Structures are given as structure tokens and as C-alpha cells.
mmCIF file of C-alpha atoms in Angstrom:
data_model
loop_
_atom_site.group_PDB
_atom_site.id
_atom_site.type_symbol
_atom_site.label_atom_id
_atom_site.label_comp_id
_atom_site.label_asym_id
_atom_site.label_seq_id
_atom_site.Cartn_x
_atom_site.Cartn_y
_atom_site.Cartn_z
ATOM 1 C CA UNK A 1 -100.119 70.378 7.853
ATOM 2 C CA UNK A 2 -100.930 67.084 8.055
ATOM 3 C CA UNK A 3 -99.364 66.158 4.731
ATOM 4 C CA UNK A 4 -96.318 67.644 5.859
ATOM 5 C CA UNK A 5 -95.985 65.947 8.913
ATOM 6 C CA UNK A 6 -95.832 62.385 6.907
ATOM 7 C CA UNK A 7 -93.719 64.298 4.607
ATOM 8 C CA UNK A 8 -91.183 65.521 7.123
ATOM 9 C CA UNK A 9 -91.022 61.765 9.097
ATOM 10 C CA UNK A 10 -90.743 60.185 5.659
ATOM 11 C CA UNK A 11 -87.648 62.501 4.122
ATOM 12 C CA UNK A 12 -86.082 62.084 8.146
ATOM 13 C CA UNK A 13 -86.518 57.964 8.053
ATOM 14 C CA UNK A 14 -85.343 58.256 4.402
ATOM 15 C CA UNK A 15 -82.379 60.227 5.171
ATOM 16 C CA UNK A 16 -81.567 58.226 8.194
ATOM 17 C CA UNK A 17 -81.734 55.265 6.144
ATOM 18 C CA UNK A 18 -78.934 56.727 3.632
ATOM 19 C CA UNK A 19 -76.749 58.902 6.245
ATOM 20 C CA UNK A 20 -76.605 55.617 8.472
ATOM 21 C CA UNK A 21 -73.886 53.333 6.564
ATOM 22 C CA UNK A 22 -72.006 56.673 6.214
ATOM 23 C CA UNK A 23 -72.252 57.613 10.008
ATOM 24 C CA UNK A 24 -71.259 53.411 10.785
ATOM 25 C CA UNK A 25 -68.408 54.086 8.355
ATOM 26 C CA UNK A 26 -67.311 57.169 9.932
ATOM 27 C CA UNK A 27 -67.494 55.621 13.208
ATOM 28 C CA UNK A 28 -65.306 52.541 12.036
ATOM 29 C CA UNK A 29 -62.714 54.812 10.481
ATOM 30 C CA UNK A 30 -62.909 57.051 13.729
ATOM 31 C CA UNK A 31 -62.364 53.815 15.847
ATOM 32 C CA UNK A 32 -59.863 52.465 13.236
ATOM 33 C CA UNK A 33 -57.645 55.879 12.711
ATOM 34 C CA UNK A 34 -57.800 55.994 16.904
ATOM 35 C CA UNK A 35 -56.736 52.154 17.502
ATOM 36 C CA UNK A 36 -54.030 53.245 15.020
ATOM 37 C CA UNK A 37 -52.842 56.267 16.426
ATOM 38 C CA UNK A 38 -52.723 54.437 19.542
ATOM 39 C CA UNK A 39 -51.102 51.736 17.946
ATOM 40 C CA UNK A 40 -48.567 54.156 16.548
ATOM 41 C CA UNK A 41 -48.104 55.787 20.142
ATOM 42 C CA UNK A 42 -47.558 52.520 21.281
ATOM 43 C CA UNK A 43 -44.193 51.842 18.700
ATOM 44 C CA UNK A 44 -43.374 55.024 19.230
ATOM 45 C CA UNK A 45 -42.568 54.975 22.661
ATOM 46 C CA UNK A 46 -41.244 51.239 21.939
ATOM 47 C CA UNK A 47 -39.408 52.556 19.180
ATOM 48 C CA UNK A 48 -37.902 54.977 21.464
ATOM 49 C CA UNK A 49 -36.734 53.449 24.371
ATOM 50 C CA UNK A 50 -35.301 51.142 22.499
ATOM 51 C CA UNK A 51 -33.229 53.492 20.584
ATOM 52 C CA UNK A 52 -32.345 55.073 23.971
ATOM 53 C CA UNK A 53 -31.091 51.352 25.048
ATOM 54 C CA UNK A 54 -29.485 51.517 21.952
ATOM 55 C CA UNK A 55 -27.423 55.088 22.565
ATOM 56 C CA UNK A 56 -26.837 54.178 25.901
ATOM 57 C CA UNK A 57 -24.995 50.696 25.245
ATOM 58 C CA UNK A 58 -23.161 52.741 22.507
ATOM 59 C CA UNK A 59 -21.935 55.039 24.842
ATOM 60 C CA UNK A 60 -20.566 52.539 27.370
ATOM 61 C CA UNK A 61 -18.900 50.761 24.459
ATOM 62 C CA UNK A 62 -17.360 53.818 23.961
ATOM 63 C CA UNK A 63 -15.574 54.421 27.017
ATOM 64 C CA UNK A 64 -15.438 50.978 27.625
ATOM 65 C CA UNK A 65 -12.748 51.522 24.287
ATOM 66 C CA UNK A 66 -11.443 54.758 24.952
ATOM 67 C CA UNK A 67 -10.477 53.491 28.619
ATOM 68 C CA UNK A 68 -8.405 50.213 26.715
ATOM 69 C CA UNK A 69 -7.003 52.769 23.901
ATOM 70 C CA UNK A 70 -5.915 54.919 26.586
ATOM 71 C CA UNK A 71 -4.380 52.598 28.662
ATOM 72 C CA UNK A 72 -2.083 51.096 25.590
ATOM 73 C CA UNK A 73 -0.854 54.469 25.340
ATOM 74 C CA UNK A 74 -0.533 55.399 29.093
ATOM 75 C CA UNK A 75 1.043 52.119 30.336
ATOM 76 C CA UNK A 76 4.123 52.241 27.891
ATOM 77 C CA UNK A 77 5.050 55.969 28.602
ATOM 78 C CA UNK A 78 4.511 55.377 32.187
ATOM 79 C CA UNK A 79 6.860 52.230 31.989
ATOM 80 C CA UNK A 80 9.243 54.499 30.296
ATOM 81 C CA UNK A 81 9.114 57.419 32.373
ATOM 82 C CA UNK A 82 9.641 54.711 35.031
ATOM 83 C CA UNK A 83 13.164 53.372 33.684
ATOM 84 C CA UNK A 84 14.327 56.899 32.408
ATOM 85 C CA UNK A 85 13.874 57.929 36.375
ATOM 86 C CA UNK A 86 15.927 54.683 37.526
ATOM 87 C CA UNK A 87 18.323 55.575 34.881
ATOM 88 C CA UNK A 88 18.859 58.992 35.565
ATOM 89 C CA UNK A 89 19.422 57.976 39.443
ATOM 90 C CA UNK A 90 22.871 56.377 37.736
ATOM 91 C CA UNK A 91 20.985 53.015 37.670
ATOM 92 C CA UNK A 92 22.449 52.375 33.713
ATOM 93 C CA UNK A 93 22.037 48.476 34.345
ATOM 94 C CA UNK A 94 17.729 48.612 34.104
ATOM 95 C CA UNK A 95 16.586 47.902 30.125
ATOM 96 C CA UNK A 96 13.762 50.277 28.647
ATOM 97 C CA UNK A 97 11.185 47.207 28.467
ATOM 98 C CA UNK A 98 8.268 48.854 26.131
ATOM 99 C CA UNK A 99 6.757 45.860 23.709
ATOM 100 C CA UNK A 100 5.436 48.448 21.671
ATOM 101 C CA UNK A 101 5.033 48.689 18.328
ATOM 102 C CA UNK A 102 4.427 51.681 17.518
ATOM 103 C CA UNK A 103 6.354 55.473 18.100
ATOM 104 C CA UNK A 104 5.984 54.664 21.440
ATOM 105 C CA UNK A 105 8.224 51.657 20.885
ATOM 106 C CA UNK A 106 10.363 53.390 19.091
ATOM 107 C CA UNK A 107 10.855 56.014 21.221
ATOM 108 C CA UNK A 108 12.010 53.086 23.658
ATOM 109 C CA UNK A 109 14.139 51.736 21.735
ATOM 110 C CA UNK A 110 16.046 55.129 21.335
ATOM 111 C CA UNK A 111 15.955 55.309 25.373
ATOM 112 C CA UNK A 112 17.341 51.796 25.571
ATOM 113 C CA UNK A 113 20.192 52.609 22.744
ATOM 114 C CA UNK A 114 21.165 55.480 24.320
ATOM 115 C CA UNK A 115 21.257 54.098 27.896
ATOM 116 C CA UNK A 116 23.551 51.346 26.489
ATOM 117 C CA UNK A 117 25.747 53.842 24.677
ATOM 118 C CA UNK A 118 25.704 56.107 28.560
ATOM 119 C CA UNK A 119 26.756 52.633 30.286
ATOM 120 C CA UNK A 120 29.739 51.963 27.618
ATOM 121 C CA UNK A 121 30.989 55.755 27.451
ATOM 122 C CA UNK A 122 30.920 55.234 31.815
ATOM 123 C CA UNK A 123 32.356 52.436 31.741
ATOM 124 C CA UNK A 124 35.193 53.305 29.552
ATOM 125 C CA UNK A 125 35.335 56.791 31.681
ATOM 126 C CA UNK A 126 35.565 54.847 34.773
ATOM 127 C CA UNK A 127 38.726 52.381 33.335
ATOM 128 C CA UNK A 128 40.291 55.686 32.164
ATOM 129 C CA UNK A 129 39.737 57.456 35.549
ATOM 130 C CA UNK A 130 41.496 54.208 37.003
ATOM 131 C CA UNK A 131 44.353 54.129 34.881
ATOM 132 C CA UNK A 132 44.891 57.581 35.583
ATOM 133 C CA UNK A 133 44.905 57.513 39.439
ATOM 134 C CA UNK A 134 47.103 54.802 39.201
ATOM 135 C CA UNK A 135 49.606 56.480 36.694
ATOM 136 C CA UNK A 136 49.185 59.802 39.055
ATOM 137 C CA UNK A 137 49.909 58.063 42.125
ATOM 138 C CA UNK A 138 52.878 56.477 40.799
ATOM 139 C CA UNK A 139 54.134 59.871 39.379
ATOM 140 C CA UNK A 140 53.633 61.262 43.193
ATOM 141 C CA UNK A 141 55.247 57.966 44.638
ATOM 142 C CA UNK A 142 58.633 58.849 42.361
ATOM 143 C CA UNK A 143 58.355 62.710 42.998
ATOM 144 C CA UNK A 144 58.707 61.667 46.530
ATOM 145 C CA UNK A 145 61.059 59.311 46.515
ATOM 146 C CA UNK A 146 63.081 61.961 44.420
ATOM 147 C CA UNK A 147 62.046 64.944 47.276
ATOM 148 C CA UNK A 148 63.305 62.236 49.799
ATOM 149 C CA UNK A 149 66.496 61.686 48.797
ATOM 150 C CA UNK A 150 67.561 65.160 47.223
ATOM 151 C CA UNK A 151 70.874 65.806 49.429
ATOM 152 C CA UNK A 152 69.639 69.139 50.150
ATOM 153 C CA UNK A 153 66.995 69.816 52.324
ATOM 154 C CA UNK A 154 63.433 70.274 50.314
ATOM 155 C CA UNK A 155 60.169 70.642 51.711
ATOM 156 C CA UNK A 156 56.608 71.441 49.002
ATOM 157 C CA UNK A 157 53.538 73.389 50.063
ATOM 158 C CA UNK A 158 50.216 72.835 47.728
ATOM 159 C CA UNK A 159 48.011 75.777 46.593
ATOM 160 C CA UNK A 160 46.495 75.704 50.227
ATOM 161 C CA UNK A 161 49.932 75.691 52.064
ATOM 162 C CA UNK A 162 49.755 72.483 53.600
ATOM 163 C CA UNK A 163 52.852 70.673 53.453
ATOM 164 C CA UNK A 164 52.821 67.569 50.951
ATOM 165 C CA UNK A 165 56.294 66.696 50.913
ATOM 166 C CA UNK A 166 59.372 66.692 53.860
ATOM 167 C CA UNK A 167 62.852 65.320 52.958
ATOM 168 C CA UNK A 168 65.690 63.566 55.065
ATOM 169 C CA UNK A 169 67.914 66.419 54.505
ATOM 170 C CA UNK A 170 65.531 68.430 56.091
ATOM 171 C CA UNK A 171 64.129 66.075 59.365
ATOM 172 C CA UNK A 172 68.086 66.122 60.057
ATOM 173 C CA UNK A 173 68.395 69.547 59.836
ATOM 174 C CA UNK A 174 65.473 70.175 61.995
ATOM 175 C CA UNK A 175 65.020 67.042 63.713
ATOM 176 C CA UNK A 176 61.318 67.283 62.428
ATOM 177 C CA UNK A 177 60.205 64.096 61.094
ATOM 178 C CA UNK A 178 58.140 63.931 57.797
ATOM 179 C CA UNK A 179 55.260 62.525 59.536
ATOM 180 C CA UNK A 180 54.692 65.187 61.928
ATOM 181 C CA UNK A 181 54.796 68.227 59.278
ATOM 182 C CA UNK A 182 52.807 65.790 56.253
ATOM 183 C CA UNK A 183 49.348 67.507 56.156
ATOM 184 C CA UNK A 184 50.351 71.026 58.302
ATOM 185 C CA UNK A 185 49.466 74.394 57.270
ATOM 186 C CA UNK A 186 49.389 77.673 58.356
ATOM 187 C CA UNK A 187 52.921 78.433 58.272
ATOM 188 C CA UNK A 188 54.246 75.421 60.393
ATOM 189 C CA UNK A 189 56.834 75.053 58.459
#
């Protein structure tokens, strides 16, 4: 028993002696795969938020260009929508002003054409209008001079039966003067 004893310390110092560099070795790749996942833990949550910092600047670029596309689109049409209500008050005078290049631009330079094209077409309505009051009015001023001095007496009714024309013959017949029956209806003649 006693020979084992010696036996059994010498085999346990002799296996300690081997197993030891493999336990320190162990222990440094323990401590070493540890600092590294930590290490790795570490950049990953760098890694991370910067990638979040990342997204989120991307994302306010974003709409920081969406809200600049949007308004080069928005501020022409709502220019145009602008004129095209002045114009369609009558106001023909007000330009479609869109610096656009684009089919927005285009589209305002139809506007504009055809507001100038509306303003000449009026304006050559409004001459002809003109010229024919004037030629209508003279055509009424000779009817009447006509009516007036017809030797027989002549009186005209319109479509409403007011009378629009009293002759001379007529105020001496009745001693009515054109004045007071110019404008009368309802059978007062």
C-alpha cells in the first residue's frame, strides 16, 4: 500500500506537470476568445448605431429632397391655377408666368397662347359689337326720322307693346305729344 501511495502522488505530480501548460493554454484561449467576443460585442453595437446614424441621416435627406422635388412641381401648377382663376374672372390682361421647363412649362405656355388668342378674339368681338350699335342706332335714328315725318299718322309697338315710335301726324291728331306716349304700354295708345 505503501508503494502505491508514492505511486499514486508520483503519476498525480507527473500528470499535473504535463496537463498544466495545457490547462494555462486553455485558460489563455478562454480569456483570449472572451476579450474577443467582447471585443466583437463592442463593434457590434458600434457598428450598429452607427449604421442606424447612417439610415437615419438617409432618411432626412430623403424628405429633405422629396419636400424640394415636390415643391418644383407644386409651385408652378399652383402659379397656374392662380392666373387661369384671374383669367377666367375676365381678367385676359394677367400673363401665365411659369419658368418651367418642363410639361409643366409647356402646359403654360399653351395657357398663355390661348389667353392671348381669348384677349384678341374679345377684343375684335368688342370693336364689332361697337360698330354694330353704332350702325343699329343710326338705322333706328333714320326709321324715326322716316316714322316722324310720314304725312299720315303712324305710331310702332315692340314685341312687349310699349310704344317705340309716335309721329307728328299723329300728336296733331291727338294732341298727344311723342314724349308722353315714348315708353307706354298696356294699351295706352
Amino acid at each position: 500500500a505503501d508503494g502505491m501511495s508514492g505511486l499514486t502522488v508520483w503519476a498525480t505530480t507527473y500528470i499535473d506537470e504535463f496537463s498544466s501548460p495545457a490547462d494555462e493554454i486553455t485558460n489563455k484561449i478562454n480569456n483570449s476568445t472572451q476579450a474577443t467576443n467582447t471585443f466583437i460585442s463592442g463593434e457590434r453595437e458600434i457598428l450598429s448605431n452607427g449604421l442606424i446614424f447612417v439610415i437615419i441621416i438617409m432618411i432626412v435627406i430623403v424628405v429633405i429632397c422629396s419636400i424640394g422635388f415636390s415643391r418644383t412641381i407644386t409651385k408652378p401648377v399652383y402659379l397656374l391655377k392662380e392666373t387661369t382663376d384671374r383669367i377666367n374672372k375676365g381678367n385676359l390682361d394677367v400673363a401665365v408666368d411659369v419658368k418651367s421647363h418642363d410639361e409643366i412649362g409647356d402646359l403654360a405656355r399653351s395657357f398663355d397662347a390661348m389667353r392671348l388668342s381669348l384677349k384678341e378674339s374679345y377684343e375684335g368681338l368688342e370693336q364689332k359689337v361697337h360698330d354694330r350699335t353704332v350702325e343699329i342706332r343710326e338705322s333706328e335714328r333714320r326709321m324715326a326720322d322716316i316714322i316722324s315725318f310720314l304725312p299720315d299718322p303712324t305710331f310702332v309697338i315692340d314685341k312687349s307693346s310699349k310704344v317705340i315710335a309716335w309721329n307728328k301726324a299723329l300728336e296733331e291728331l291727338t294732341g298727344i305729344k311723342a314724349e308722353d306716349m315714348l315708353g307706354k304700354g298696356d294699351y295706352e295708345y
